[in-house]
Short mmCIF file of C-alpha atoms and ligand atoms in Angstrom, two decimals:
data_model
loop_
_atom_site.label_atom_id
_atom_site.label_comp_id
_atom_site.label_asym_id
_atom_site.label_seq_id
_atom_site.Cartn_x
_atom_site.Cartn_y
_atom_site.Cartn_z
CA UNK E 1 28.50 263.43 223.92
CA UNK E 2 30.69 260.42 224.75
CA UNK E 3 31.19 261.48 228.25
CA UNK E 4 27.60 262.44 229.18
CA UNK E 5 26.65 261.15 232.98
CA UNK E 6 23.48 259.11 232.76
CA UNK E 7 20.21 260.93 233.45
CA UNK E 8 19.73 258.93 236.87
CA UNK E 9 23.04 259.96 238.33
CA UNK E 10 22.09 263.63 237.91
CA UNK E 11 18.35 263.12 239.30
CA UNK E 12 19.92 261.04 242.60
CA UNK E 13 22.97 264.30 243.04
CA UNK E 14 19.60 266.57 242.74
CA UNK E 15 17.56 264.86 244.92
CA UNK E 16 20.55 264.94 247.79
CA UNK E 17 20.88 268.39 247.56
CA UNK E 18 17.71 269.62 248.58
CA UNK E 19 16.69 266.52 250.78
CA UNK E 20 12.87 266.38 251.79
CA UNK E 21 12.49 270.14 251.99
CA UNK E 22 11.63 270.03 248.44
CA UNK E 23 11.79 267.38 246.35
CA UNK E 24 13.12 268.12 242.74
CA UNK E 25 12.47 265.08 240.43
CA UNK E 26 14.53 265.34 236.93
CA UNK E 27 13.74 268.88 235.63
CA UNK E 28 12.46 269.02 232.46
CA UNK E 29 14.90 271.62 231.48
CA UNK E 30 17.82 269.43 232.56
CA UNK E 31 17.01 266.24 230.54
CA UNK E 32 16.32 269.10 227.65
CA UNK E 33 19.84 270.48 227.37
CA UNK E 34 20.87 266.61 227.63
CA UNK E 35 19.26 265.96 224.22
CA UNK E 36 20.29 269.32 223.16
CA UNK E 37 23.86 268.99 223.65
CA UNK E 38 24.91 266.53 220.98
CA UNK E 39 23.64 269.13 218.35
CA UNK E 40 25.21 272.13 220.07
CA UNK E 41 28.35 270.26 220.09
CA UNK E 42 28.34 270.17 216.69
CA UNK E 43 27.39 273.81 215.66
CA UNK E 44 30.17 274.58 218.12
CA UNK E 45 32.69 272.68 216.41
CA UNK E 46 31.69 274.04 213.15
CA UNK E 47 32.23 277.72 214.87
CA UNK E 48 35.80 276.61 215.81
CA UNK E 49 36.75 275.84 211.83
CA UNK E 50 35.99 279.46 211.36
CA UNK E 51 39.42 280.95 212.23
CA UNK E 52 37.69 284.20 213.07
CA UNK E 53 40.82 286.53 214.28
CA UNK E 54 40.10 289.99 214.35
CA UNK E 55 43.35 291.03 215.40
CA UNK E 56 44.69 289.49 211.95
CA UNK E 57 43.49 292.13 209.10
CA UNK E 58 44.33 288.97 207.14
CA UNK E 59 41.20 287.32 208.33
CA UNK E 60 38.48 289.80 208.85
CA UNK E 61 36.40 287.96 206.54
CA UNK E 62 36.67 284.67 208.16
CA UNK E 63 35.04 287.31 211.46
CA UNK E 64 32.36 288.36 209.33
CA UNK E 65 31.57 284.48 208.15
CA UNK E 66 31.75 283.59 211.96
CA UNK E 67 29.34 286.71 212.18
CA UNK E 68 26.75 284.95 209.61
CA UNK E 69 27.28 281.76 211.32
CA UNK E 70 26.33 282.87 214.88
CA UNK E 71 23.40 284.72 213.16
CA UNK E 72 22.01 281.81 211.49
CA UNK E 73 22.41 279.54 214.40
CA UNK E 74 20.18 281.64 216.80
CA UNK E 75 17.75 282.27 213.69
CA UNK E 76 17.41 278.55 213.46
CA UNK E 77 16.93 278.18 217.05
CA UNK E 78 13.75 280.19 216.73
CA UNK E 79 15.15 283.85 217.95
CA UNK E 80 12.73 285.98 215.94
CA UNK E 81 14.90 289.42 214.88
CA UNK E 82 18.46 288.70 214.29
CA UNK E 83 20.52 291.53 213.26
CA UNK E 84 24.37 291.71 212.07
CA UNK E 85 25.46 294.94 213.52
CA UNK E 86 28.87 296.91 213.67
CA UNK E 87 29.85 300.24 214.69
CA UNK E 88 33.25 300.71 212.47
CA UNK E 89 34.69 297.76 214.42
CA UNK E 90 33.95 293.94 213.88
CA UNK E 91 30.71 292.74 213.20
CA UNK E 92 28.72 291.52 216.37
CA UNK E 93 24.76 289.82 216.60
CA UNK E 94 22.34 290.91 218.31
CA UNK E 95 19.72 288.40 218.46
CA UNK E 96 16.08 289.05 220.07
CA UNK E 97 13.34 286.53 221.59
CA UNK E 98 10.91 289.33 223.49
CA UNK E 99 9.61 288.86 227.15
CA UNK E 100 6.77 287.05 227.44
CA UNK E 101 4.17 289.51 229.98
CA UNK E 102 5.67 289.76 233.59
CA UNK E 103 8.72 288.44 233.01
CA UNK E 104 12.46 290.15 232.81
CA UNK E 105 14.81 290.21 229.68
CA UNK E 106 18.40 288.22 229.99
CA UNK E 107 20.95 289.16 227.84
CA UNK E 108 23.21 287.00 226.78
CA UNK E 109 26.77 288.35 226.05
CA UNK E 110 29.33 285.94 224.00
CA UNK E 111 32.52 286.80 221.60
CA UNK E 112 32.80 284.80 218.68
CA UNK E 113 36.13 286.43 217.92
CA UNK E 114 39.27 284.37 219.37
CA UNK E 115 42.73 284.80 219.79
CA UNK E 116 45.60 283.96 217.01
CA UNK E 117 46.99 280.44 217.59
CA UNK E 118 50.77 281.17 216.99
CA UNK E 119 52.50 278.73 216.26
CA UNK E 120 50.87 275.91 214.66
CA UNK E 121 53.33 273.45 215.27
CA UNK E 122 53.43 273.91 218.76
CA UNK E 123 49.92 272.51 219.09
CA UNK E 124 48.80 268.83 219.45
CA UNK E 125 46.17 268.94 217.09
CA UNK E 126 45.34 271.45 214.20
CA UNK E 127 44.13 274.53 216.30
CA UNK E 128 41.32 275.08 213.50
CA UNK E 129 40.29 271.55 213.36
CA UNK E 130 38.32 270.55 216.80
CA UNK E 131 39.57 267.35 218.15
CA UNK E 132 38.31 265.41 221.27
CA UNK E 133 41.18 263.88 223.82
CA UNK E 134 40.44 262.50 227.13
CA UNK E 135 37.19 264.32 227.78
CA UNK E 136 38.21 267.69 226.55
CA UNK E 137 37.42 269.31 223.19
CA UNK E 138 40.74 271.00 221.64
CA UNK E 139 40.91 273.85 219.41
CA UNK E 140 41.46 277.41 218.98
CA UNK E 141 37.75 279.11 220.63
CA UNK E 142 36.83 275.53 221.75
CA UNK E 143 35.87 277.35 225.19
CA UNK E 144 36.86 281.43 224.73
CA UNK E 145 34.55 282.03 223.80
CA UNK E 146 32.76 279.98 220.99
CA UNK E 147 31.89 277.74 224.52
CA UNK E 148 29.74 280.55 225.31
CA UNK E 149 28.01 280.95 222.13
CA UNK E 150 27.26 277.48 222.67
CA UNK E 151 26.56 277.78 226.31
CA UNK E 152 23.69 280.28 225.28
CA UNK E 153 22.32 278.25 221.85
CA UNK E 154 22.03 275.04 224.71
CA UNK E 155 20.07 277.28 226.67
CA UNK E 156 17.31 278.53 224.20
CA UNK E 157 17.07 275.11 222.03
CA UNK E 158 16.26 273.18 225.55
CA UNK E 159 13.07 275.79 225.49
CA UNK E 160 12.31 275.05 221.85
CA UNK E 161 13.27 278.63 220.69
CA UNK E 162 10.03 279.97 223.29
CA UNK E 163 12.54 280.73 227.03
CA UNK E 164 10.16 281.55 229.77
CA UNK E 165 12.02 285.10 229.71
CA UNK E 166 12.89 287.71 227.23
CA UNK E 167 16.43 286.58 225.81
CA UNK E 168 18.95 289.10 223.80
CA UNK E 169 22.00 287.31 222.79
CA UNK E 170 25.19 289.59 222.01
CA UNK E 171 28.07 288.76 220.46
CA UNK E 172 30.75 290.35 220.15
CA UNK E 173 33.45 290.32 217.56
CA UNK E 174 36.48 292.13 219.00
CA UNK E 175 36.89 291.32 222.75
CA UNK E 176 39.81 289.88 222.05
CA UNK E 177 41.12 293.22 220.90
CA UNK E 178 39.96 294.85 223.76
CA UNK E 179 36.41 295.49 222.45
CA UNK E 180 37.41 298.80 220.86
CA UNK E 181 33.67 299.72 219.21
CA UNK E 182 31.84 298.27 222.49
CA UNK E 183 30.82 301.78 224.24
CA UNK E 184 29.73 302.78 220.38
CA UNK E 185 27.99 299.35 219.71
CA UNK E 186 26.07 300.13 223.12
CA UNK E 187 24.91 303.56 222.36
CA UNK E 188 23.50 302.86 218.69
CA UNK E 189 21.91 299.55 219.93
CA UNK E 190 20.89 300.58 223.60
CA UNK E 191 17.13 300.12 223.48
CA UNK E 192 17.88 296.61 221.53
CA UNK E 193 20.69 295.53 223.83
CA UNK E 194 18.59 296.80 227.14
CA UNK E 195 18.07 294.07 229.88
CA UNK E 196 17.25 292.82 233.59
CA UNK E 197 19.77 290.22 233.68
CA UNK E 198 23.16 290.48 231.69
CA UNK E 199 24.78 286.94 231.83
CA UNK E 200 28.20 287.22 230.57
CA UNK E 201 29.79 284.06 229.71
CA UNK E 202 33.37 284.68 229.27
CA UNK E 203 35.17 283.33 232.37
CA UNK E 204 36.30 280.60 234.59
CA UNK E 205 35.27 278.30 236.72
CA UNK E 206 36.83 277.01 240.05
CA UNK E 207 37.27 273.24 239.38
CA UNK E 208 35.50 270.75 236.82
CA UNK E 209 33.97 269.95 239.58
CA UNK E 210 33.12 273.28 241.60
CA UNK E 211 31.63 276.27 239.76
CA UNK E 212 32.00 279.74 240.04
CA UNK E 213 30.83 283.52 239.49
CA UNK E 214 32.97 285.56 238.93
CA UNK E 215 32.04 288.86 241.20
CA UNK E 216 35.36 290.90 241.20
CA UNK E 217 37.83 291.65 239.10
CA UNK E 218 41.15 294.01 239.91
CA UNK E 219 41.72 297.36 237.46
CA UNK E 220 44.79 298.67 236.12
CA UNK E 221 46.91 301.65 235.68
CA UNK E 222 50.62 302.21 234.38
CA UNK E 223 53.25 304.90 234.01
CA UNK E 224 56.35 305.32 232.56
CA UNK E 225 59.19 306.77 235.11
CA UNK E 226 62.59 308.40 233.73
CA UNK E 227 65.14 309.62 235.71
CA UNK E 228 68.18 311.81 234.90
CA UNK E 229 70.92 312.40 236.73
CA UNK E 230 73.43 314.07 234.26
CA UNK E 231 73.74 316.01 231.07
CA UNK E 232 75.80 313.66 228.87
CA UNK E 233 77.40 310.50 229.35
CA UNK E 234 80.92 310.52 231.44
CA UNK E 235 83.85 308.12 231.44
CA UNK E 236 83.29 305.85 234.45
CA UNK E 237 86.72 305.95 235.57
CA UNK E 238 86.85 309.60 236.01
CA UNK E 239 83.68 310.00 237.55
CA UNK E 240 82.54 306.78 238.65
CA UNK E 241 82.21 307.01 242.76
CA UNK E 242 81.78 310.48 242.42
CA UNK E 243 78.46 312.03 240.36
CA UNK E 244 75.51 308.80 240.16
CA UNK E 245 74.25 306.99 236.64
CA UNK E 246 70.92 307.21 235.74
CA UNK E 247 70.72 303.13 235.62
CA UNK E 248 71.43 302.76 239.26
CA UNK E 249 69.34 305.69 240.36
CA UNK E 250 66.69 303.61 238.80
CA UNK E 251 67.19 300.58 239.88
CA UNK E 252 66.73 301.87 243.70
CA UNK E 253 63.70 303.32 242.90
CA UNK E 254 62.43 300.59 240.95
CA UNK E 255 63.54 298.69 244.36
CA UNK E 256 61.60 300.52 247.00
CA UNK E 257 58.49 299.48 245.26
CA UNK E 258 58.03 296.25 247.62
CA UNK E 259 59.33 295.32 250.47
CA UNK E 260 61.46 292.62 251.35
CA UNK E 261 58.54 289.95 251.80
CA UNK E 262 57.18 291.28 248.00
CA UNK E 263 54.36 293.08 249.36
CA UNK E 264 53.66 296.23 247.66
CA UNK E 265 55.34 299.81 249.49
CA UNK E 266 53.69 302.01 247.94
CA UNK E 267 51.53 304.21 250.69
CA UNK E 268 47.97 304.77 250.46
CA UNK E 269 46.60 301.74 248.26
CA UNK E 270 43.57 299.99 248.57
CA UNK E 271 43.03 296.49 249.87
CA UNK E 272 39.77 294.32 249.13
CA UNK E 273 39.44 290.98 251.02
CA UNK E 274 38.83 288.06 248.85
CA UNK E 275 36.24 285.17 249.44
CA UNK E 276 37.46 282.64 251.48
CA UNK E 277 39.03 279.76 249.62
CA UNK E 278 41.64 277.95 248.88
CA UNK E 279 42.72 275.29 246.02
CA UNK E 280 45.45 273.65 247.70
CA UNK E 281 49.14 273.36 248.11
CA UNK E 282 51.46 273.47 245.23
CA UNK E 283 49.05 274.70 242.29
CA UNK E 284 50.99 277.94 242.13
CA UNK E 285 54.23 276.24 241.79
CA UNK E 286 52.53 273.97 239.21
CA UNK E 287 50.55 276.41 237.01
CA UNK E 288 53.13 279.54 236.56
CA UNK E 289 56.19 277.47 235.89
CA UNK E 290 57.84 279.29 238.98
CA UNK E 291 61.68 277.99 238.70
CA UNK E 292 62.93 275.74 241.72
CA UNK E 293 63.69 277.53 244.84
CA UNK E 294 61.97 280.61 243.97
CA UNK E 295 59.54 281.53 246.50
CA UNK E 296 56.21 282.98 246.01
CA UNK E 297 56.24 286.69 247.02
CA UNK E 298 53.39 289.03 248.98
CA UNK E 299 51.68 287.59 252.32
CA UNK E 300 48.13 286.73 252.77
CA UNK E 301 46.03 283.80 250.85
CA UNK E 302 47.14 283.08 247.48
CA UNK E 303 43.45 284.61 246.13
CA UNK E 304 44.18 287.61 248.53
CA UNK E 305 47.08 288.31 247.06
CA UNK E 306 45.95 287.67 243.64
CA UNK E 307 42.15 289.07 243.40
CA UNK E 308 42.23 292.07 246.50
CA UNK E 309 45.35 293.24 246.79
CA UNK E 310 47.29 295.56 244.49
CA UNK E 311 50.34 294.90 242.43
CA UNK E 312 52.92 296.46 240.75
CA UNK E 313 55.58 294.89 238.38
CA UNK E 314 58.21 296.65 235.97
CA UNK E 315 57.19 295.26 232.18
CA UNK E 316 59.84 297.62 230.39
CA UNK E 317 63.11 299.28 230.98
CA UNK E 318 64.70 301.56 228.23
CA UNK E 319 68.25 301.85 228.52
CA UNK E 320 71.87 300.80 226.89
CA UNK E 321 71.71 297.54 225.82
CA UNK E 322 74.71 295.69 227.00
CA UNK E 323 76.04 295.23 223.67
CA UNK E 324 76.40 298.49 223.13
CA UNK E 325 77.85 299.61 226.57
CA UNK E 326 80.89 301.43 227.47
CA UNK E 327 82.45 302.24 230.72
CA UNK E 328 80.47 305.11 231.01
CA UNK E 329 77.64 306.47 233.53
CA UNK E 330 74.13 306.11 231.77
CA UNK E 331 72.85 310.01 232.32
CA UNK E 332 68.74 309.09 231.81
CA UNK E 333 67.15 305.57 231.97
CA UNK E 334 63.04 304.99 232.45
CA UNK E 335 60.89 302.00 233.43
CA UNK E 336 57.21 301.40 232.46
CA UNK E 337 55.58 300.44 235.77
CA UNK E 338 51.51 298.46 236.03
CA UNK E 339 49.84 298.54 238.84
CA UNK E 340 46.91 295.95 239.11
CA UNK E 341 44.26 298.05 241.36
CA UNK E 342 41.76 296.06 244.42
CA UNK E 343 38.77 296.35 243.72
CA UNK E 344 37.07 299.13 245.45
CA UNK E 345 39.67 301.03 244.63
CA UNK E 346 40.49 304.06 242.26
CA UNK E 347 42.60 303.38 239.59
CA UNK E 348 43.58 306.86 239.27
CA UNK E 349 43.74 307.94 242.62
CA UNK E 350 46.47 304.93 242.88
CA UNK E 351 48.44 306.08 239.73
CA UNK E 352 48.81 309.65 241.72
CA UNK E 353 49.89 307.54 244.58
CA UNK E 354 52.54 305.63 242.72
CA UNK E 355 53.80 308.83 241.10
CA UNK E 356 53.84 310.63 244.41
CA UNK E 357 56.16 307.35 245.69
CA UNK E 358 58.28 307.77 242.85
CA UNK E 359 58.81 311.56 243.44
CA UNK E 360 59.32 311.09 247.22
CA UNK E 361 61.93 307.86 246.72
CA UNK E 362 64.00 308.93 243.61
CA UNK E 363 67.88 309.05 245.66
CA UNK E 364 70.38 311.17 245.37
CA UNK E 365 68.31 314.27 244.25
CA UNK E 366 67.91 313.01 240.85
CA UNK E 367 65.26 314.62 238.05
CA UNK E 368 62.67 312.38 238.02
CA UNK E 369 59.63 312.72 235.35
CA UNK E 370 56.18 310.60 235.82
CA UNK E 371 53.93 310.13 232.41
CA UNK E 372 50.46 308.82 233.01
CA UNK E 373 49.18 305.70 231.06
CA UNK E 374 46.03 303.40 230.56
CA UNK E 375 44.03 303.45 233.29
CA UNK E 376 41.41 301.00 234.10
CA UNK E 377 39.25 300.82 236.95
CA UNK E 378 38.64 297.58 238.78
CA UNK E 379 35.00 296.57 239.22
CA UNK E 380 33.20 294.70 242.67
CA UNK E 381 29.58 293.54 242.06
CA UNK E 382 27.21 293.47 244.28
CA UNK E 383 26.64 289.62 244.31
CA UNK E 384 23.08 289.28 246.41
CA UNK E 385 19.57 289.55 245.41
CA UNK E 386 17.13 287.52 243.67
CA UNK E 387 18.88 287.08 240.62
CA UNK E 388 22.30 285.91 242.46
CA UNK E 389 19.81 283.83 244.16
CA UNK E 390 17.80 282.54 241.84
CA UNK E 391 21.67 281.88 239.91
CA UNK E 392 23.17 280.40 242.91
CA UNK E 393 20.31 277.95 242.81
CA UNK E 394 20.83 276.99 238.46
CA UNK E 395 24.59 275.96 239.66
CA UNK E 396 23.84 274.15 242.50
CA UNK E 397 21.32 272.29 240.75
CA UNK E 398 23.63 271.50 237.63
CA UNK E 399 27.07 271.05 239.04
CA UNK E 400 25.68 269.07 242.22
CA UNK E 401 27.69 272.08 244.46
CA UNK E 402 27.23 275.53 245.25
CA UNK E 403 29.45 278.05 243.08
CA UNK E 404 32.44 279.87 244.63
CA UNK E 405 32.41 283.22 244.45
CA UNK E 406 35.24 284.04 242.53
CA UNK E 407 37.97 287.22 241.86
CA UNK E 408 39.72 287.56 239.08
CA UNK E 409 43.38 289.09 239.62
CA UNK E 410 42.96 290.40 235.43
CA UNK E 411 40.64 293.03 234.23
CA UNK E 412 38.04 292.89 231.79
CA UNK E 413 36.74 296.64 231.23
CA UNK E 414 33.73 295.72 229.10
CA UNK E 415 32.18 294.47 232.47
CA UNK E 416 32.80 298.37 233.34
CA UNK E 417 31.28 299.15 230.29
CA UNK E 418 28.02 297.15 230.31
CA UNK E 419 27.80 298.49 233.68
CA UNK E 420 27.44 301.88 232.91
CA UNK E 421 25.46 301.44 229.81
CA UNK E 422 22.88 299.84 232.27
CA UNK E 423 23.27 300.78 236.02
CA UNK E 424 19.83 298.85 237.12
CA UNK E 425 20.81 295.49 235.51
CA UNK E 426 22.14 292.97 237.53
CA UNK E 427 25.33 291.38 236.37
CA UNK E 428 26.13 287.40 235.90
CA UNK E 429 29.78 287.08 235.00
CA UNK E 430 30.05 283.17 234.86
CA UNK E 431 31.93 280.62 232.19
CA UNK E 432 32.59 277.49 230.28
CA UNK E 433 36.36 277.69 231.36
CA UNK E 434 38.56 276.02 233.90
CA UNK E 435 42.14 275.91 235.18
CA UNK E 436 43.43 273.51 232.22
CA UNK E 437 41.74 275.57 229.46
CA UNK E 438 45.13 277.50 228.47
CA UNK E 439 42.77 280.13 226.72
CA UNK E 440 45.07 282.35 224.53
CA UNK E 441 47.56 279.90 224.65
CA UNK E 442 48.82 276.54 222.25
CA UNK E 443 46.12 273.41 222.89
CA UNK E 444 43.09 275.94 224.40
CA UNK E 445 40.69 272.96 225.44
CA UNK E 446 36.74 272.92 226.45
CA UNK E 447 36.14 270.41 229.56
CA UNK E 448 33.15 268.76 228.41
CA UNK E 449 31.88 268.04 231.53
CA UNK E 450 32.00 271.99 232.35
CA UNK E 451 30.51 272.20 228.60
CA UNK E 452 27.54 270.32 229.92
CA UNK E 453 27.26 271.71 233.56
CA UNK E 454 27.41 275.39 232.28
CA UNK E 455 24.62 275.02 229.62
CA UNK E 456 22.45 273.28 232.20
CA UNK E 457 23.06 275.60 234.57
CA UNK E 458 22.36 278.79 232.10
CA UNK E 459 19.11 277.25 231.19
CA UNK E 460 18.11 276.65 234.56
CA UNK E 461 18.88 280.04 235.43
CA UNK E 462 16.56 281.29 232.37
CA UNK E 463 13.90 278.41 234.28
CA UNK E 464 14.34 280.29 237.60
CA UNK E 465 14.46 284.09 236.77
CA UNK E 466 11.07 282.97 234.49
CA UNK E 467 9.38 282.31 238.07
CA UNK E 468 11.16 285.73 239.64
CA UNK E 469 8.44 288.05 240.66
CA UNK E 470 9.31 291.49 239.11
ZN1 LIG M 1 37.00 285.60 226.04
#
């Protein structure tokens, strides 16, 4: 890779870290994924040509050549048993290398399905064709989540195809659907798909320079809310002032879900508290293309307010369209309302909440009707331990810093989901992303620095939990 640091600068950032306390010399492992990486660059670039979108019926075969493609890669990298697999959804590999005596099984988790590009024209460079700019690779899956496919193959060619643990590598082929034949793919494959460790390598980091692990992430519930105030329609002019419309009923409502500062009203929610950082002034501004003079909303820290604390916003109103309004009073109009849910919390314990506001704050006596959505609950791991330890170490040692411990103001429900499937393993959510990746949107770019970092790091982490007593 063109913008690989030399081997000495990495053994001098090691050898300040730890001081005389223990002196690391250049780990065999790290000067492994450096010779690694040139290959792995190129198997992931091959990956991107594959424009493997599930969500385009279109192009299920292109998944299911991306499929035979992972497959192949992890058979060549020495994985013994390496199986195609699919539940009535998109096909996913499961790839096995078993534990050598003593030591615990990592799985690996990946998705080698991506998101469609849209518009092609919008990007820089074809978003099929990988193309290097500046120190970042560009290209549809160049990081979500082909990255991590290539995060994991970095990992097990720097041990030769023989890791010092037992290694399953997953990957999926619908997360970007939502990862509809997950729970299914889980049951039928449990025993094969059972691990220690479960690394999943989907997510961001803080910085190019500063890694993280991502430990929470918030849930999510909706509703739809319709209120009714008359039995027909009624000429404005004879009524107006007298009997309410539907429209303005709602709008109150819709109103007394935050107070003046933003913050959320409703009573009874739950609030997390997130880690303790901070990435500056003005990146808010920057990254959400907030309009000049509108102010941020909420109060707290901008990762309290976006990874602990609930939120609710209004993502649909049905009602007469202005071109086809009359001076009349609207007699029924609804609103879909999501709540994002703190972690800790109960995503369904805070949907009865926000339908018990809506009920209580409805004005003027109007009918009001609640229907229950999605529901989603929000997920807090328990980030201590050996493993977390052993993990904390792996990033340190590759990125030259510790890791922040990161929330994640989204949801990802397969976390859930692998979660339940296996209650004693300890879960790794960590990432070849970072803040300029635009994953899922036009010119999605791979840091290649982070490219580098992350893959070290992984197979460090594989080094480490090899020495873990069990
Ligand atoms: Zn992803």
């Amino acid at each position: 890779m063109p913008d690989t640091p030399c081997l000495v600068s990495i053994s001098r950032t090691l050898a300040g870290l730890d001081g005389a306390a223990s002196v690391i010399t250049m780990s065999g492992v790290v000067q492994r994924v450096q010779q690694v990486l040139p290959s792995v660059r190129a198997d992931l670039e091959d990956l991107v040509r594959i424009p493997s979108v599930w969500a385009d019926p279109a192009r299920r075969d292109e998944v299911a050549r991306s499929a035979e493609a992972v497959a192949k890669l992890l058979s060549d990298a020495g994985l013994p048993d390496v199986k195609i697999v699919s539940e009535g959804g998109a096909p996913a590999v499961i790839a096995h290398y078993p534990a050598p005596a003593g030591a615990p099984t990592v799985l690996l988790y990946a998705h080698h399905d991506v998101q469609p590009e849209g518009d092609p024209t919008q990007w820089n460079s074809a978003p099929f064709e990988p193309q290097e700019r500046d120190g970042r690779l560009y290209g549809r899956g160049t990081a979500d989540d082909k990255a991590g496919i290539a995060t994991h193959l970095a990992a097990i060619r720097a041990f030769d195809g023989t890791p010092p643990v037992g290694v399953t590598v997953f990957v999926e082929g619908e997360e970007e659907s939502g990862s509809p034949s997950l729970g299914a793919l889980l049951d039928a494959h449990r025993d094969a798909l059972a691990a220690d460790v479960i690394v999943i390598a989907d997510s961001d980091n803080w910085s190019t320079e500063t890694p993280a692990l991502t430990v929470s992430l918030r849930g999510l519930a909706d509703c739809v809310v319709e209120v009714a105030t008359l039995d027909h329609g009624l000429h404005s002019g004879l009524w107006g002032g007298v009997v309410p419309d539907a429209l303005s009923v709602l709008v109150r409502l819709l109103a007394s879900l935050h107070d003046d500062a933003g913050n959320v009203a409703v009573a009874g929610l739950h609030e997390a508290s997130a880690a303790d950082v901070d990435r500056g002034e003005g990146w808010v501004r920057e990254e959400s293309g907030l309009l000049d003079g509108v102010s941020e909303i909420g109060s707290g820290s901008v990762v309290q307010r976006m990874w602990a604390k609930p939120a609710i916003t209004v993502i649909g109103i049905d009602t007469t369209p202005i071109d086809k309004s009359s001076n009349t009073l609207i007699p029924r109009a609804r609103a879909k309302i999501s709540m994002r849910v703190a972690p800790g919390g109960d995503a369904r314990a805070h949907l009865d909440a926000l339908t018990r506001h809506l009920e209580k704050h409805t004005p003027w006596g109007a009918q009001v009707t609640v229907t229950p959505g999605d529901v989603g609950q929000p997920y807090a791991i328990d980030a201590t331990g050996p493993v977390y330890d052993a993990a904390r170490a792996a990033f340190r040692q590759a990125w030259g810093t510790d890791p922040v411990d990161m929330g994640m103001g989204g949801s990802i429900p397969f976390i859930a989901e692998f979660a339940a499937a296996f209650p004693a393993a300890t879960i790794l959510v960590t990432g070849v992303e970072d803040p300029a990746t635009q994953a899922h949107s036009i010119n999605e770019s791979l840091h290649l620095g982070v490219f580098e970092k992350a893959a070290t790091a992984e197979a460090l982490l594989l080094e480490r939990l090899g020495q873990l007593d069990r």
